[in-house]
PDB file of C-alpha atoms in Angstrom:
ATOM      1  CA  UNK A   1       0.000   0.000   0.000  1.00 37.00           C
ATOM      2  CA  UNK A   2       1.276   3.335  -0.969  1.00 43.00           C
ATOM      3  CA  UNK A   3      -0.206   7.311  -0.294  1.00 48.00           C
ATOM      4  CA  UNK A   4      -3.196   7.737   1.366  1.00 49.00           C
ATOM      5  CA  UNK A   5      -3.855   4.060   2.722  1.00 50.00           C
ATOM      6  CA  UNK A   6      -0.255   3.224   4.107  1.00 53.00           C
ATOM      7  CA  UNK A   7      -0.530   3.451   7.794  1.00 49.00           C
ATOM      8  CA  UNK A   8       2.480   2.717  10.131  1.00 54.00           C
ATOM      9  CA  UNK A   9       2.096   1.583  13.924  1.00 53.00           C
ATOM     10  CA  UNK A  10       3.587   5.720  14.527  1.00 53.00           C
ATOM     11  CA  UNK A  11       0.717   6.897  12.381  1.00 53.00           C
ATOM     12  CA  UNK A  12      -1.946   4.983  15.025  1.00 53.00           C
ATOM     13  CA  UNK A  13      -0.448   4.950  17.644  1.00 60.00           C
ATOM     14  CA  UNK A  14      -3.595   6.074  19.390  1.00 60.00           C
ATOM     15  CA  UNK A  15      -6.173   3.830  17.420  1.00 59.00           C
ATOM     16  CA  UNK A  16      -7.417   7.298  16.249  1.00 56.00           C
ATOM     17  CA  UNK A  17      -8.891   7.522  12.296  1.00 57.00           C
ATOM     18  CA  UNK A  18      -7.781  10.959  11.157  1.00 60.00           C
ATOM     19  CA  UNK A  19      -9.305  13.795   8.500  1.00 56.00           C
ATOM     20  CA  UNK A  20      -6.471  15.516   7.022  1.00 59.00           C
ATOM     21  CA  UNK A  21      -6.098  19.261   6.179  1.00 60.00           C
ATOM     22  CA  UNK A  22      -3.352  20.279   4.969  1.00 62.00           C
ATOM     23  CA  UNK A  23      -4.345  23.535   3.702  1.00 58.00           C
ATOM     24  CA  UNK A  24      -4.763  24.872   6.935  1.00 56.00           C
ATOM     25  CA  UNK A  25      -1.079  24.303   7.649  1.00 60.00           C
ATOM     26  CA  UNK A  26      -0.836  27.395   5.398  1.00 57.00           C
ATOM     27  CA  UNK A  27      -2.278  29.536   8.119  1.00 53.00           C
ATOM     28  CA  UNK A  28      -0.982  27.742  11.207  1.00 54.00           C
ATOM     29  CA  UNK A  29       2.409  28.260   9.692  1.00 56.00           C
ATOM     30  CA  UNK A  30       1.562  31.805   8.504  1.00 59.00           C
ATOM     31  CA  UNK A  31       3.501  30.735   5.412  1.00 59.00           C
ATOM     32  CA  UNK A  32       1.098  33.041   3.421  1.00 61.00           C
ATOM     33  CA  UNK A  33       1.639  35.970   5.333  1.00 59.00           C
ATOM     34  CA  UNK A  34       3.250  38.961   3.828  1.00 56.00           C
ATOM     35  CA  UNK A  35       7.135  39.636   4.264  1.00 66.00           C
ATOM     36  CA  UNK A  36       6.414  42.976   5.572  1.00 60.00           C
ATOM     37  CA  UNK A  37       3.325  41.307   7.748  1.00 60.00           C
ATOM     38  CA  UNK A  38      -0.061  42.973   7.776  1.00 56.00           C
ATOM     39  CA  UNK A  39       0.720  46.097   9.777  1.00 62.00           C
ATOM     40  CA  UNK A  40       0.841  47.980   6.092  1.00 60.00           C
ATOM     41  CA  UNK A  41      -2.395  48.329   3.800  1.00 61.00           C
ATOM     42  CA  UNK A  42       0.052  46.697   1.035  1.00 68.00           C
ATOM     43  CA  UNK A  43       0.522  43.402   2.742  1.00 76.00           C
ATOM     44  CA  UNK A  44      -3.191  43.217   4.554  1.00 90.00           C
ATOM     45  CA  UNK A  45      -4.970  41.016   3.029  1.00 91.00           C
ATOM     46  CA  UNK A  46      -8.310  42.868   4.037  1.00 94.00           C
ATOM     47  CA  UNK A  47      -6.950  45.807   2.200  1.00 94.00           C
ATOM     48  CA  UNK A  48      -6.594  43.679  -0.616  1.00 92.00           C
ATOM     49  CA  UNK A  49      -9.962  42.035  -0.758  1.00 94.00           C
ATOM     50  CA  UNK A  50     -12.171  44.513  -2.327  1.00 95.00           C
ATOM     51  CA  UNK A  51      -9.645  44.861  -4.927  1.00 94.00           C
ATOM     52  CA  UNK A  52      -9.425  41.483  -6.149  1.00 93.00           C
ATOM     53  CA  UNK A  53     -11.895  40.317  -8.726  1.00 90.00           C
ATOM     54  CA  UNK A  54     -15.244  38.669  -6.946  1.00 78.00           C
ATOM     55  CA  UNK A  55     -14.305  35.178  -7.326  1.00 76.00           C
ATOM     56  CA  UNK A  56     -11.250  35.513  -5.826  1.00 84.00           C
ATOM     57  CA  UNK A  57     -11.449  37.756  -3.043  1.00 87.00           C
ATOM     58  CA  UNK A  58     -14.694  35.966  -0.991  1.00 93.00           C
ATOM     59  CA  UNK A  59     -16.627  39.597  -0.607  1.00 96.00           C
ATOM     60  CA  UNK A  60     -20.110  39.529  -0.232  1.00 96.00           C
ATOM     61  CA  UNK A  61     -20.902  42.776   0.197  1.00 97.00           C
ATOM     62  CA  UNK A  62     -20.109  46.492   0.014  1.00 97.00           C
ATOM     63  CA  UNK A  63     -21.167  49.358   1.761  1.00 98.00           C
ATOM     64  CA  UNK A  64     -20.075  52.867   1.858  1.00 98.00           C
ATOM     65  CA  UNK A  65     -17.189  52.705   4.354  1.00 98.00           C
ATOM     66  CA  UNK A  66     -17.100  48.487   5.198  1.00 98.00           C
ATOM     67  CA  UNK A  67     -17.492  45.385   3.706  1.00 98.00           C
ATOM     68  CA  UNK A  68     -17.500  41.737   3.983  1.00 98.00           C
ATOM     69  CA  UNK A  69     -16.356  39.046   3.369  1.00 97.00           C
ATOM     70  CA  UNK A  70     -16.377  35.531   4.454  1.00 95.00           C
ATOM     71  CA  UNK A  71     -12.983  33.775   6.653  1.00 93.00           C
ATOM     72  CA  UNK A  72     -10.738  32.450   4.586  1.00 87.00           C
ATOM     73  CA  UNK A  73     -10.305  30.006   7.581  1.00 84.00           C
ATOM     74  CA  UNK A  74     -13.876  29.734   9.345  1.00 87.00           C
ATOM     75  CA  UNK A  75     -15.018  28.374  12.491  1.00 84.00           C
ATOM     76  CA  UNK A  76     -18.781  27.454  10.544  1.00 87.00           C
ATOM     77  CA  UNK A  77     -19.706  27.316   7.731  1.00 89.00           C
ATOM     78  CA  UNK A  78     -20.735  31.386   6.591  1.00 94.00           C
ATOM     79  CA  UNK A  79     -18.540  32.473   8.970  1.00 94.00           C
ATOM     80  CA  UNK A  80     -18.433  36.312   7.776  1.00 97.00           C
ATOM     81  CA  UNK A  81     -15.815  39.631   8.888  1.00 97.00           C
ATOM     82  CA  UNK A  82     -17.040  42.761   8.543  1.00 98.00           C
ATOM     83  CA  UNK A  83     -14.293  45.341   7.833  1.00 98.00           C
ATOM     84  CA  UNK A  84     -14.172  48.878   7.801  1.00 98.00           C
ATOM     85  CA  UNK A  85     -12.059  49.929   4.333  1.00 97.00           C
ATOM     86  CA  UNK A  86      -9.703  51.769   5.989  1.00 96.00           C
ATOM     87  CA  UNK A  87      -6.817  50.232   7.837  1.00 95.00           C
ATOM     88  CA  UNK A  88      -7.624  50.619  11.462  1.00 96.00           C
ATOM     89  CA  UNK A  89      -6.861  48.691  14.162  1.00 95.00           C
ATOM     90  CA  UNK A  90      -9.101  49.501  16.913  1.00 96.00           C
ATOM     91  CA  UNK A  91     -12.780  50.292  17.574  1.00 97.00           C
ATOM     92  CA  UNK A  92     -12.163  53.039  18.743  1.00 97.00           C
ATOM     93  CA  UNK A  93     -10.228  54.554  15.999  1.00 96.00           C
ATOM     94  CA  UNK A  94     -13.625  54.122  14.158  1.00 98.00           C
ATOM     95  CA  UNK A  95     -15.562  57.399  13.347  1.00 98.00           C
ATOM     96  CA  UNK A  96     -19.270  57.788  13.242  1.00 98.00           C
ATOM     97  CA  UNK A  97     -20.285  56.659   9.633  1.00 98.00           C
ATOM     98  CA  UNK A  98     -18.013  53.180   9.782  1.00 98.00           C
ATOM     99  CA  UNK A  99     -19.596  52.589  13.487  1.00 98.00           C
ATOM    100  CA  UNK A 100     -23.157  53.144  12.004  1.00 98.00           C
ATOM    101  CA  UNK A 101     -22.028  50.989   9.008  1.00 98.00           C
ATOM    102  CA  UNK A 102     -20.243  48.000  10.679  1.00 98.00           C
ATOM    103  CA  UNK A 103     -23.230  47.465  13.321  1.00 98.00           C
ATOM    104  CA  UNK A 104     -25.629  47.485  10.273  1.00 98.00           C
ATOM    105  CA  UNK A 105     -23.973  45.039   8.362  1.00 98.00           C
ATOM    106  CA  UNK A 106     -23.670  42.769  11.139  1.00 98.00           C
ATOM    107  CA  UNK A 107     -27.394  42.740  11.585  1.00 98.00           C
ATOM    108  CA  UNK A 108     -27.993  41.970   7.554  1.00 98.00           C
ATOM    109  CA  UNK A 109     -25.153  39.271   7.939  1.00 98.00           C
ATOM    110  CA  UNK A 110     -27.132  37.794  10.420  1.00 98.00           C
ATOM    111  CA  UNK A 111     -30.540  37.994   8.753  1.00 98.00           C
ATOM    112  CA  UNK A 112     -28.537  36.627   5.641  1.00 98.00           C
ATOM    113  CA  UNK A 113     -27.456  33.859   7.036  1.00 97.00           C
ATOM    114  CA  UNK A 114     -30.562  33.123   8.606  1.00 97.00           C
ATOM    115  CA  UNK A 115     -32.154  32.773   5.635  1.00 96.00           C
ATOM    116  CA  UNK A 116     -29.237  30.702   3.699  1.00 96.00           C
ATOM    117  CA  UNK A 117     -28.782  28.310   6.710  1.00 94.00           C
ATOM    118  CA  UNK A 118     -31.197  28.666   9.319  1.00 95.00           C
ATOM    119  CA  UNK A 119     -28.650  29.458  11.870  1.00 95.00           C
ATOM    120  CA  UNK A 120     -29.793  28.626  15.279  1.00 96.00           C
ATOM    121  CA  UNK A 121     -27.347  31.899  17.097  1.00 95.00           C
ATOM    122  CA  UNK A 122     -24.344  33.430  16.478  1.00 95.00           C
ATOM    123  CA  UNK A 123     -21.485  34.327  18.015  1.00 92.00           C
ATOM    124  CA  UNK A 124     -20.512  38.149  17.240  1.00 95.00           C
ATOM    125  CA  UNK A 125     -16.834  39.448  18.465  1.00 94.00           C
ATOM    126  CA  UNK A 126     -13.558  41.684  17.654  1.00 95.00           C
ATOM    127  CA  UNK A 127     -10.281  40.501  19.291  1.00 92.00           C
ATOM    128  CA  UNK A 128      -8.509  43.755  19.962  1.00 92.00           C
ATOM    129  CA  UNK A 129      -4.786  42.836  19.752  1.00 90.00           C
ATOM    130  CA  UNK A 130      -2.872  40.303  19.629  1.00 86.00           C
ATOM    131  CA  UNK A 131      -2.712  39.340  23.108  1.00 89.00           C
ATOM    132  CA  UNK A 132      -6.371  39.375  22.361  1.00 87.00           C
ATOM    133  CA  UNK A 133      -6.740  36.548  20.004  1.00 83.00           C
ATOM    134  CA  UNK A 134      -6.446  39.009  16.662  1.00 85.00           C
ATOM    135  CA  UNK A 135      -4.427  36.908  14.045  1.00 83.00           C
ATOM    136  CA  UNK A 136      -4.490  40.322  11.855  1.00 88.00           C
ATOM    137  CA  UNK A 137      -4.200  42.679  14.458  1.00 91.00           C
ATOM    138  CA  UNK A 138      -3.746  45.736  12.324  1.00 93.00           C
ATOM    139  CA  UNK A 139      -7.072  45.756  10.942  1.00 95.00           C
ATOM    140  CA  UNK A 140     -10.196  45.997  12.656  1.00 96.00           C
ATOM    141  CA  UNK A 141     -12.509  43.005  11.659  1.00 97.00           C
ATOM    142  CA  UNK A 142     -15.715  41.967  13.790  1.00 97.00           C
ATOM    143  CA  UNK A 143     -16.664  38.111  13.222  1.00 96.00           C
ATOM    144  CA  UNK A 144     -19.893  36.780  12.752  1.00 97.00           C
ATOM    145  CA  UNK A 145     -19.976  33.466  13.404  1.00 94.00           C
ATOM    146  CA  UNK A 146     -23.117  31.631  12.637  1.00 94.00           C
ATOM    147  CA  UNK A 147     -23.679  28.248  14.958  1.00 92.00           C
ATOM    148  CA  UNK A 148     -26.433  25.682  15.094  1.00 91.00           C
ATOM    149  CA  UNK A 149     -27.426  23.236  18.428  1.00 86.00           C
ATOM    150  CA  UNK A 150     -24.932  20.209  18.217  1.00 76.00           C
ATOM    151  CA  UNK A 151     -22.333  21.883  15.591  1.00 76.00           C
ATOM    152  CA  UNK A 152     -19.951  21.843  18.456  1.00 68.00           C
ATOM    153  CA  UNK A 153     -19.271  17.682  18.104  1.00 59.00           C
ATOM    154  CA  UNK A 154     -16.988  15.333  19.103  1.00 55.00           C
ATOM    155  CA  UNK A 155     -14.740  16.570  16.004  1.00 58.00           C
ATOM    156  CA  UNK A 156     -13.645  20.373  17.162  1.00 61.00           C
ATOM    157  CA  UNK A 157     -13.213  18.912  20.805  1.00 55.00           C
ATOM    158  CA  UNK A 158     -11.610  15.784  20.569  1.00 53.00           C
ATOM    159  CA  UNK A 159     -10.794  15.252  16.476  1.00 62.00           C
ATOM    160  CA  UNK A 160      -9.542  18.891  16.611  1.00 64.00           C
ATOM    161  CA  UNK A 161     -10.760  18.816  13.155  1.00 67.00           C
ATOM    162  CA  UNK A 162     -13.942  21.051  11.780  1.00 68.00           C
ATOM    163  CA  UNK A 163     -15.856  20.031   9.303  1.00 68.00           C
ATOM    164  CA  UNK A 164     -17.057  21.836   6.551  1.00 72.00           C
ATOM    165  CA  UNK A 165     -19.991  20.850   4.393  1.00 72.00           C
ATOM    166  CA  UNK A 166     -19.879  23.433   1.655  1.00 79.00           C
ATOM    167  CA  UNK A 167     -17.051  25.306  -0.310  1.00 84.00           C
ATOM    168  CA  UNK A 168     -16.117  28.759   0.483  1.00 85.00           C
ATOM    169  CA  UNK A 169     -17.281  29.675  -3.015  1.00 87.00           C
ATOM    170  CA  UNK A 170     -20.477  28.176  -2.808  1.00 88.00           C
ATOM    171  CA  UNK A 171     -20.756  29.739   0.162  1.00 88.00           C
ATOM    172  CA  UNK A 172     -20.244  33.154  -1.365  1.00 90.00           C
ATOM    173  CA  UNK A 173     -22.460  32.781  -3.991  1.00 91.00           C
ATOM    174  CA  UNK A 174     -25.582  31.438  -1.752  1.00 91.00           C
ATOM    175  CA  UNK A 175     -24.738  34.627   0.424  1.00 93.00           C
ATOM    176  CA  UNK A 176     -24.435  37.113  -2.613  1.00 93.00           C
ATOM    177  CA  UNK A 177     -27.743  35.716  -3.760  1.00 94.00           C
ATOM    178  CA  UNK A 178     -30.100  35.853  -0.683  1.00 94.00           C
ATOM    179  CA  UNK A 179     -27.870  39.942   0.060  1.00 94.00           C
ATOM    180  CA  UNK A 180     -30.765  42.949  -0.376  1.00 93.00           C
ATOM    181  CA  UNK A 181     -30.070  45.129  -2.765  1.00 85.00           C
TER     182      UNK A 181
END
C-alpha cells in the first residue's frame, strides 16, 4: 500500500482515524503571510480584498465605508468579517459613519445567514490585539460566526478537526444571492 492508505504503527499509535487538512497548515504556519506582515495596507490582506476580482477575493458585500467578506479560515460554515475599508486597528479609531455601518452590516449578515442556513445563534466578536486573540491585528474586523445546536461535536473537541460541508465559493455565492439590494 502506498499514499493515502499506508498506515504505520507511529501513524496509530492512538487507534485514532484521522481527517487531514493540509491547507490549513498554510495559516498555522503563517507561510502566506506577507514579508512585511499585515501592519501595512500593502501586505493586509483585508486591504486587498475589495480589490481582487469577486471570485477571488470571498466579498459579499459592500457598503459605503465596510465590507464583507467571508474567513478564509472559518469556524462554521458562513462564517463572515465585517471590515471597515480603511486600515484601522481599533474600535475606537472608528468614526461615526463606519460605526453606524459595521453594526448594520452585522445585523444583515445575520438575517442573511438566517435565511441561507437557518442558523440557530451566532457568536458576534472583535479581538482587539494580539494578546487578544487578533491573528491580523492591524485591521479591525468583527466576526460573525453563525452556529447551530450540536455543531460543536466530538470533532472540534476531541478530532480537533472542523468540518465543513460546503465550499467557500459556494458559500459566497448562496450569500451574494439571498444579500438585499
Amino acid at each position: 500500500m502506498t499514499g493515502a492508505d499506508e498506515h504505520t504503527d507511529r501513524d496509530m499509535a492512538d487507534g485514532l482515524d484521522r481527517l487531514w487538512t493540509p491547507h490549513r497548515m498554510t495559516y498555522i504556519s503563517g507561510a502566506d503571510r506577507p514579508e512585511g506582515g499585515y501592519e501595512k495596507p500593502s501586505g493586509c490582506p483585508f486591504c486587498l480584498a475589495p480589490r481582487r476580482p469577486p471570485e477571488e477575493s470571498l466579498v459579499v458585500a459592500r457598503g459605503e465605508h465596510v465590507f464583507v467578506v467571508l474567513n478564509l479560515y472559518p469556524y462554521n460554515p458562513g462564517h463572515l468579517l465585517v471590515c471597515p475599508y480603511r486600515h484601522v486597528a481599533d474600535y475606537t479609531d472608528l468614526d461615526g459613519p463606519e460605526t453606524v455601518e459595521l453594526a448594520s452590516l452585522t445585523q444583515t449578515a445575520m438575517r442573511v445567514v438566517r435565511k441561507v442556513s437557518n442558523a440557530h445563534g451566532f457568536n458576534l466578536g472583535m479581538n482587539q490585539g494580539g494578546v487578544a486573540g487578533a491573528g491580523i491585528a492591524a485591521h479591525l474586523h468583527q466576526h460573525v460566526v453563525p452556529r447551530w445546536g450540536g455543531d460543536a461535536n466530538f470533532m472540534p473537541v476531541i478530532g480537533r478537526t472542523k468540518v465543513l460541508p460546503q465550499l467557500l465559493g459556494d458559500t459566497r455565492d448562496l450569500l451574494v444571492r439571498a444579500w438585499p439590494a
